[in-house]
Amino acid sequence: NAGVTQTPKFRILKIGQSMTLQCTQDMNHNYMYWYRQDPGMGLKLIYYSVGAGITDKGEVPNGYNVSRSTTEDFPLRLELAAPSQTSVYFCASRLGGAANEKLFFGSGTQLSVL
Amino acid sequence: GQQLNQSPQSMFIQEGEDVSMNCTSSSIFNTWLWYKQDPGEGPVLLIALYKAGELTSNGRLTAQFGITRKDSFLNISASIPSDVGIYFCAGRRETSGSRLTFGEGTQLTVNP
């Protein structure tokens, strides 16, 4: 199993550009999450999904969109990039169910908006 | 806003020393988790706690779920250089469904 795979690893955007951060997992996990990590800070939840076709907002959803058309894929879309979206983005997944909180993280996407 | 207070923010220790860090909240949590993040990587789960008072070890790491359900502690014994990294606590509240809240992290530096 490759686990959680994120692409790209690094990206620089100009203000107003759009892009999609890709995330795929091959563990047949039901739950998938997108977090952002600002320097010296913890992880803030952007969006999450409890299964294909179901998505919900986290703490900081403004400026982002997601979709979950398959169990494996959970792309994060930035429509009009702003400097405040400069951050490291992590995708994560877990199987779900009682006492099964183990989140598997991708290696992150470092995004700069200039 | 941030609901978990993690301390200390950073620690500089000598190899062989023991380390303690903690997370506190004004809310009750059903689950406490401790993660470690190496530079350029995503966090990796170290220990998961599911019951108040639970004490769980993973090698040199020991974590406890506070009996008030509002705090958790992580101890690392006999630190080694590869313990360097950022340690995060995370918790799930009764009312938060499948969402975790993360602390702001403790940056650990171990001097050989």
PDB file of C-alpha atoms in Angstrom:
ATOM      1  CA  ASN A   1       0.000   0.000   0.000  1.00  0.00           C
ATOM      2  CA  ALA A   2       1.227   3.485  -0.855  1.00  0.00           C
ATOM      3  CA  GLY A   3      -0.922   4.988   1.929  1.00  0.00           C
ATOM      4  CA  VAL A   4      -1.952   8.625   1.430  1.00  0.00           C
ATOM      5  CA  THR A   5      -0.418  10.289  -1.620  1.00  0.00           C
ATOM      6  CA  GLN A   6      -0.481  14.032  -2.142  1.00  0.00           C
ATOM      7  CA  THR A   7       0.553  15.991  -5.210  1.00  0.00           C
ATOM      8  CA  PRO A   8       2.190  18.349  -5.896  1.00  0.00           C
ATOM      9  CA  LYS A   9       4.854  18.590  -3.161  1.00  0.00           C
ATOM     10  CA  PHE A  10       5.471  22.296  -3.775  1.00  0.00           C
ATOM     11  CA  ARG A  11       3.639  24.994  -5.691  1.00  0.00           C
ATOM     12  CA  ILE A  12       3.877  28.752  -6.151  1.00  0.00           C
ATOM     13  CA  LEU A  13       0.739  30.595  -7.255  1.00  0.00           C
ATOM     14  CA  LYS A  14       0.036  34.179  -8.193  1.00  0.00           C
ATOM     15  CA  ILE A  15      -2.821  35.977  -6.458  1.00  0.00           C
ATOM     16  CA  GLY A  16      -6.101  35.097  -8.159  1.00  0.00           C
ATOM     17  CA  GLN A  17      -4.898  31.873  -9.763  1.00  0.00           C
ATOM     18  CA  SER A  18      -6.648  28.596  -9.107  1.00  0.00           C
ATOM     19  CA  MET A  19      -5.337  25.111  -8.486  1.00  0.00           C
ATOM     20  CA  THR A  20      -6.310  21.678  -7.223  1.00  0.00           C
ATOM     21  CA  LEU A  21      -4.343  19.787  -4.596  1.00  0.00           C
ATOM     22  CA  GLN A  22      -4.673  16.089  -5.240  1.00  0.00           C
ATOM     23  CA  CYS A  23      -5.062  13.439  -2.533  1.00  0.00           C
ATOM     24  CA  THR A  24      -5.560   9.724  -2.982  1.00  0.00           C
ATOM     25  CA  GLN A  25      -5.477   6.787  -0.557  1.00  0.00           C
ATOM     26  CA  ASP A  26      -5.373   3.074  -1.294  1.00  0.00           C
ATOM     27  CA  MET A  27      -6.429   1.778   2.130  1.00  0.00           C
ATOM     28  CA  ASN A  28     -10.183   1.819   1.460  1.00  0.00           C
ATOM     29  CA  HIS A  29     -10.639   4.368   4.242  1.00  0.00           C
ATOM     30  CA  ASN A  30     -14.035   5.968   4.676  1.00  0.00           C
ATOM     31  CA  TYR A  31     -12.898   9.199   6.303  1.00  0.00           C
ATOM     32  CA  MET A  32     -10.702  11.767   4.589  1.00  0.00           C
ATOM     33  CA  TYR A  33      -9.554  15.181   5.773  1.00  0.00           C
ATOM     34  CA  TRP A  34      -7.766  18.290   4.580  1.00  0.00           C
ATOM     35  CA  TYR A  35      -5.730  20.311   7.080  1.00  0.00           C
ATOM     36  CA  ARG A  36      -3.567  23.387   6.760  1.00  0.00           C
ATOM     37  CA  GLN A  37      -0.543  24.045   8.952  1.00  0.00           C
ATOM     38  CA  ASP A  38       0.768  27.570   9.367  1.00  0.00           C
ATOM     39  CA  PRO A  39       4.280  28.147  10.787  1.00  0.00           C
ATOM     40  CA  GLY A  40       4.453  27.384  14.503  1.00  0.00           C
ATOM     41  CA  MET A  41       0.817  26.387  14.597  1.00  0.00           C
ATOM     42  CA  GLY A  42      -1.138  23.199  14.860  1.00  0.00           C
ATOM     43  CA  LEU A  43      -3.333  21.730  12.183  1.00  0.00           C
ATOM     44  CA  LYS A  44      -6.547  23.475  11.238  1.00  0.00           C
ATOM     45  CA  LEU A  45      -9.296  21.434   9.579  1.00  0.00           C
ATOM     46  CA  ILE A  46     -10.472  22.799   6.221  1.00  0.00           C
ATOM     47  CA  TYR A  47     -12.909  20.154   4.977  1.00  0.00           C
ATOM     48  CA  TYR A  48     -13.599  16.505   5.661  1.00  0.00           C
ATOM     49  CA  SER A  49     -15.556  13.622   4.217  1.00  0.00           C
ATOM     50  CA  VAL A  50     -17.101  10.581   5.899  1.00  0.00           C
ATOM     51  CA  GLY A  51     -17.605   8.713   2.650  1.00  0.00           C
ATOM     52  CA  ALA A  52     -17.983   9.041  -1.108  1.00  0.00           C
ATOM     53  CA  GLY A  53     -20.482  11.756  -2.005  1.00  0.00           C
ATOM     54  CA  ILE A  54     -20.422  13.343   1.480  1.00  0.00           C
ATOM     55  CA  THR A  55     -18.362  16.382   2.432  1.00  0.00           C
ATOM     56  CA  ASP A  56     -18.533  18.871   5.285  1.00  0.00           C
ATOM     57  CA  LYS A  57     -16.851  22.086   6.383  1.00  0.00           C
ATOM     58  CA  GLY A  58     -14.181  22.183   9.056  1.00  0.00           C
ATOM     59  CA  GLU A  59     -12.857  25.166  11.026  1.00  0.00           C
ATOM     60  CA  VAL A  60     -11.423  27.177   8.095  1.00  0.00           C
ATOM     61  CA  PRO A  61     -13.319  26.330   4.869  1.00  0.00           C
ATOM     62  CA  ASN A  62     -13.492  29.798   3.296  1.00  0.00           C
ATOM     63  CA  GLY A  63     -11.682  30.019  -0.046  1.00  0.00           C
ATOM     64  CA  TYR A  64     -11.660  26.246  -0.578  1.00  0.00           C
ATOM     65  CA  ASN A  65     -13.854  23.581  -2.124  1.00  0.00           C
ATOM     66  CA  VAL A  66     -13.735  19.796  -2.092  1.00  0.00           C
ATOM     67  CA  SER A  67     -15.407  16.840  -3.753  1.00  0.00           C
ATOM     68  CA  ARG A  68     -15.487  13.121  -2.974  1.00  0.00           C
ATOM     69  CA  SER A  69     -16.709  11.250  -6.019  1.00  0.00           C
ATOM     70  CA  THR A  70     -14.787   8.080  -5.122  1.00  0.00           C
ATOM     71  CA  THR A  71     -13.596   6.471  -1.878  1.00  0.00           C
ATOM     72  CA  GLU A  72      -9.973   6.890  -2.940  1.00  0.00           C
ATOM     73  CA  ASP A  73      -9.798  10.553  -4.007  1.00  0.00           C
ATOM     74  CA  PHE A  74     -10.407  13.792  -2.114  1.00  0.00           C
ATOM     75  CA  PRO A  75      -9.135  16.808  -4.103  1.00  0.00           C
ATOM     76  CA  LEU A  76      -8.975  20.298  -2.567  1.00  0.00           C
ATOM     77  CA  ARG A  77      -9.674  23.233  -4.871  1.00  0.00           C
ATOM     78  CA  LEU A  78      -8.509  26.833  -4.438  1.00  0.00           C
ATOM     79  CA  GLU A  79     -10.484  29.057  -6.815  1.00  0.00           C
ATOM     80  CA  LEU A  80      -8.969  32.519  -6.265  1.00  0.00           C
ATOM     81  CA  ALA A  81      -5.661  32.133  -4.442  1.00  0.00           C
ATOM     82  CA  ALA A  82      -4.869  34.733  -1.782  1.00  0.00           C
ATOM     83  CA  PRO A  83      -1.641  35.326   0.220  1.00  0.00           C
ATOM     84  CA  SER A  84      -3.490  34.168   3.362  1.00  0.00           C
ATOM     85  CA  GLN A  85      -3.630  30.700   1.793  1.00  0.00           C
ATOM     86  CA  THR A  86       0.150  30.352   1.904  1.00  0.00           C
ATOM     87  CA  SER A  87       0.564  27.277   4.093  1.00  0.00           C
ATOM     88  CA  VAL A  88       1.435  23.598   4.187  1.00  0.00           C
ATOM     89  CA  TYR A  89      -1.551  21.431   3.336  1.00  0.00           C
ATOM     90  CA  PHE A  90      -1.974  17.885   4.633  1.00  0.00           C
ATOM     91  CA  CYS A  91      -4.444  15.287   3.505  1.00  0.00           C
ATOM     92  CA  ALA A  92      -5.274  12.473   5.917  1.00  0.00           C
ATOM     93  CA  SER A  93      -7.495   9.425   6.059  1.00  0.00           C
ATOM     94  CA  ARG A  94      -8.728   6.857   8.559  1.00  0.00           C
ATOM     95  CA  LEU A  95     -10.838   3.771   8.474  1.00  0.00           C
ATOM     96  CA  GLY A  96     -13.420   4.912  11.033  1.00  0.00           C
ATOM     97  CA  GLY A  97     -15.356   3.019  13.645  1.00  0.00           C
ATOM     98  CA  ALA A  98     -15.045   2.769  17.406  1.00  0.00           C
ATOM     99  CA  ALA A  99     -11.539   3.066  18.876  1.00  0.00           C
ATOM    100  CA  ASN A 100     -10.086   3.529  15.408  1.00  0.00           C
ATOM    101  CA  GLU A 101      -8.830   7.082  15.434  1.00  0.00           C
ATOM    102  CA  LYS A 102      -5.504   6.490  13.692  1.00  0.00           C
ATOM    103  CA  LEU A 103      -5.117   9.178  11.062  1.00  0.00           C
ATOM    104  CA  PHE A 104      -2.724   8.453   8.221  1.00  0.00           C
ATOM    105  CA  PHE A 105      -1.213  11.634   6.775  1.00  0.00           C
ATOM    106  CA  GLY A 106       0.262  12.411   3.398  1.00  0.00           C
ATOM    107  CA  SER A 107       3.642  14.135   3.242  1.00  0.00           C
ATOM    108  CA  GLY A 108       2.136  17.556   2.568  1.00  0.00           C
ATOM    109  CA  THR A 109       1.942  20.222  -0.132  1.00  0.00           C
ATOM    110  CA  GLN A 110       3.808  23.468   0.483  1.00  0.00           C
ATOM    111  CA  LEU A 111       1.892  26.284  -1.204  1.00  0.00           C
ATOM    112  CA  SER A 112       3.043  29.876  -1.586  1.00  0.00           C
ATOM    113  CA  VAL A 113       0.727  32.580  -2.952  1.00  0.00           C
ATOM    114  CA  LEU A 114       2.606  35.686  -4.098  1.00  0.00           C
TER     115      LEU A 114
ATOM    116  CA  GLY B   1     -10.781  28.901  17.541  1.00  0.00           C
ATOM    117  CA  GLN B   2      -8.057  26.844  19.174  1.00  0.00           C
ATOM    118  CA  GLN B   3      -9.476  24.754  22.015  1.00  0.00           C
ATOM    119  CA  LEU B   4      -6.398  22.819  23.083  1.00  0.00           C
ATOM    120  CA  ASN B   5      -3.591  24.454  25.034  1.00  0.00           C
ATOM    121  CA  GLN B   6      -0.357  22.545  24.571  1.00  0.00           C
ATOM    122  CA  SER B   7       2.757  23.267  26.608  1.00  0.00           C
ATOM    123  CA  PRO B   8       5.557  23.870  26.543  1.00  0.00           C
ATOM    124  CA  GLN B   9       5.873  25.422  23.081  1.00  0.00           C
ATOM    125  CA  SER B  10       9.483  24.298  22.813  1.00  0.00           C
ATOM    126  CA  MET B  11      12.036  22.318  24.780  1.00  0.00           C
ATOM    127  CA  PHE B  12      15.822  22.077  24.524  1.00  0.00           C
ATOM    128  CA  ILE B  13      17.202  19.058  26.383  1.00  0.00           C
ATOM    129  CA  GLN B  14      20.297  16.912  26.623  1.00  0.00           C
ATOM    130  CA  GLU B  15      20.340  13.366  25.323  1.00  0.00           C
ATOM    131  CA  GLY B  16      19.308  10.981  28.073  1.00  0.00           C
ATOM    132  CA  GLU B  17      16.974  13.385  29.833  1.00  0.00           C
ATOM    133  CA  ASP B  18      13.283  12.724  30.367  1.00  0.00           C
ATOM    134  CA  VAL B  19      10.658  14.970  28.746  1.00  0.00           C
ATOM    135  CA  SER B  20       7.116  15.871  29.742  1.00  0.00           C
ATOM    136  CA  MET B  21       4.507  17.796  27.800  1.00  0.00           C
ATOM    137  CA  ASN B  22       0.784  18.255  28.214  1.00  0.00           C
ATOM    138  CA  CYS B  23      -2.455  19.418  26.681  1.00  0.00           C
ATOM    139  CA  THR B  24      -5.356  21.004  28.477  1.00  0.00           C
ATOM    140  CA  SER B  25      -8.800  22.143  27.477  1.00  0.00           C
ATOM    141  CA  SER B  26     -11.908  23.648  28.991  1.00  0.00           C
ATOM    142  CA  SER B  27     -13.944  21.024  27.095  1.00  0.00           C
ATOM    143  CA  ILE B  28     -14.351  17.311  27.758  1.00  0.00           C
ATOM    144  CA  PHE B  29     -12.714  14.986  25.239  1.00  0.00           C
ATOM    145  CA  ASN B  30     -13.603  11.368  24.422  1.00  0.00           C
ATOM    146  CA  THR B  31     -10.310  10.569  22.736  1.00  0.00           C
ATOM    147  CA  TRP B  32      -6.762  11.878  23.112  1.00  0.00           C
ATOM    148  CA  LEU B  33      -4.046  11.259  20.558  1.00  0.00           C
ATOM    149  CA  TRP B  34      -0.363  12.109  20.425  1.00  0.00           C
ATOM    150  CA  TYR B  35       1.428  12.617  17.102  1.00  0.00           C
ATOM    151  CA  LYS B  36       5.012  13.309  16.077  1.00  0.00           C
ATOM    152  CA  GLN B  37       5.957  15.309  12.993  1.00  0.00           C
ATOM    153  CA  ASP B  38       9.403  15.103  11.423  1.00  0.00           C
ATOM    154  CA  PRO B  39      10.552  17.967   9.151  1.00  0.00           C
ATOM    155  CA  GLY B  40       8.916  17.864   5.722  1.00  0.00           C
ATOM    156  CA  GLU B  41       6.588  15.018   6.681  1.00  0.00           C
ATOM    157  CA  GLY B  42       3.041  14.558   7.899  1.00  0.00           C
ATOM    158  CA  PRO B  43       2.348  13.707  11.538  1.00  0.00           C
ATOM    159  CA  VAL B  44       2.560  10.072  12.617  1.00  0.00           C
ATOM    160  CA  LEU B  45       0.435   8.646  15.421  1.00  0.00           C
ATOM    161  CA  LEU B  46       2.388   7.682  18.563  1.00  0.00           C
ATOM    162  CA  ILE B  47      -0.294   6.809  21.099  1.00  0.00           C
ATOM    163  CA  ALA B  48      -4.109   6.786  21.190  1.00  0.00           C
ATOM    164  CA  LEU B  49      -6.105   6.990  24.445  1.00  0.00           C
ATOM    165  CA  TYR B  50      -9.794   6.159  24.686  1.00  0.00           C
ATOM    166  CA  LYS B  51     -10.662   6.036  28.399  1.00  0.00           C
ATOM    167  CA  ALA B  52     -10.335   8.494  31.285  1.00  0.00           C
ATOM    168  CA  GLY B  53      -7.389   7.509  33.462  1.00  0.00           C
ATOM    169  CA  GLU B  54      -5.895   5.281  30.772  1.00  0.00           C
ATOM    170  CA  LEU B  55      -2.099   5.036  30.800  1.00  0.00           C
ATOM    171  CA  THR B  56      -0.499   3.663  27.644  1.00  0.00           C
ATOM    172  CA  SER B  57       3.124   3.104  26.658  1.00  0.00           C
ATOM    173  CA  ASN B  58       4.852   2.806  23.311  1.00  0.00           C
ATOM    174  CA  GLY B  59       8.521   2.023  23.927  1.00  0.00           C
ATOM    175  CA  ARG B  60      10.037   4.996  25.762  1.00  0.00           C
ATOM    176  CA  LEU B  61       6.825   6.993  25.370  1.00  0.00           C
ATOM    177  CA  THR B  62       4.034   7.006  27.922  1.00  0.00           C
ATOM    178  CA  ALA B  63       0.793   8.961  27.630  1.00  0.00           C
ATOM    179  CA  GLN B  64      -2.116   9.403  30.004  1.00  0.00           C
ATOM    180  CA  PHE B  65      -5.761  10.380  29.526  1.00  0.00           C
ATOM    181  CA  GLY B  66      -6.556  12.719  32.418  1.00  0.00           C
ATOM    182  CA  ILE B  67      -9.335  11.626  34.776  1.00  0.00           C
ATOM    183  CA  THR B  68     -11.201  14.900  34.254  1.00  0.00           C
ATOM    184  CA  ARG B  69     -11.163  14.144  30.496  1.00  0.00           C
ATOM    185  CA  LYS B  70      -9.906  17.679  29.941  1.00  0.00           C
ATOM    186  CA  ASP B  71      -6.195  16.963  29.728  1.00  0.00           C
ATOM    187  CA  SER B  72      -3.536  14.533  28.582  1.00  0.00           C
ATOM    188  CA  PHE B  73       0.189  14.079  29.191  1.00  0.00           C
ATOM    189  CA  LEU B  74       3.055  12.647  27.166  1.00  0.00           C
ATOM    190  CA  ASN B  75       6.339  11.578  28.707  1.00  0.00           C
ATOM    191  CA  ILE B  76       9.477  10.530  26.841  1.00  0.00           C
ATOM    192  CA  SER B  77      12.122   8.765  28.884  1.00  0.00           C
ATOM    193  CA  ALA B  78      15.862   8.686  28.158  1.00  0.00           C
ATOM    194  CA  SER B  79      15.626  10.940  25.105  1.00  0.00           C
ATOM    195  CA  ILE B  80      17.764  10.254  22.035  1.00  0.00           C
ATOM    196  CA  PRO B  81      18.616  12.528  19.067  1.00  0.00           C
ATOM    197  CA  SER B  82      15.964  10.972  16.812  1.00  0.00           C
ATOM    198  CA  ASP B  83      13.269  12.167  19.244  1.00  0.00           C
ATOM    199  CA  VAL B  84      13.724  15.608  17.685  1.00  0.00           C
ATOM    200  CA  GLY B  85      10.541  16.875  16.057  1.00  0.00           C
ATOM    201  CA  ILE B  86       7.213  18.507  16.767  1.00  0.00           C
ATOM    202  CA  TYR B  87       4.816  16.671  19.061  1.00  0.00           C
ATOM    203  CA  PHE B  88       1.100  17.367  18.719  1.00  0.00           C
ATOM    204  CA  CYS B  89      -1.763  16.434  20.945  1.00  0.00           C
ATOM    205  CA  ALA B  90      -5.160  15.968  19.344  1.00  0.00           C
ATOM    206  CA  GLY B  91      -8.543  15.280  20.794  1.00  0.00           C
ATOM    207  CA  ARG B  92     -12.064  14.440  19.770  1.00  0.00           C
ATOM    208  CA  ARG B  93     -14.956  15.941  21.684  1.00  0.00           C
ATOM    209  CA  GLU B  94     -18.310  14.278  22.179  1.00  0.00           C
ATOM    210  CA  THR B  95     -19.990  16.902  20.000  1.00  0.00           C
ATOM    211  CA  SER B  96     -17.396  17.078  17.228  1.00  0.00           C
ATOM    212  CA  GLY B  97     -18.322  13.908  15.366  1.00  0.00           C
ATOM    213  CA  SER B  98     -15.396  12.675  13.317  1.00  0.00           C
ATOM    214  CA  ARG B  99     -13.341  15.862  13.669  1.00  0.00           C
ATOM    215  CA  LEU B 100     -10.123  16.151  15.673  1.00  0.00           C
ATOM    216  CA  THR B 101      -8.813  19.320  17.295  1.00  0.00           C
ATOM    217  CA  PHE B 102      -5.025  19.715  17.326  1.00  0.00           C
ATOM    218  CA  GLY B 103      -2.821  21.505  19.820  1.00  0.00           C
ATOM    219  CA  GLU B 104      -0.198  23.947  18.537  1.00  0.00           C
ATOM    220  CA  GLY B 105       2.665  21.551  19.067  1.00  0.00           C
ATOM    221  CA  THR B 106       5.789  21.201  21.206  1.00  0.00           C
ATOM    222  CA  GLN B 107       9.065  21.581  19.320  1.00  0.00           C
ATOM    223  CA  LEU B 108      11.602  19.215  20.898  1.00  0.00           C
ATOM    224  CA  THR B 109      15.356  19.637  20.385  1.00  0.00           C
ATOM    225  CA  VAL B 110      17.730  17.002  21.781  1.00  0.00           C
ATOM    226  CA  ASN B 111      21.406  17.905  22.096  1.00  0.00           C
ATOM    227  CA  PRO B 112      23.767  14.922  21.814  1.00  0.00           C
TER     228      PRO B 112
END
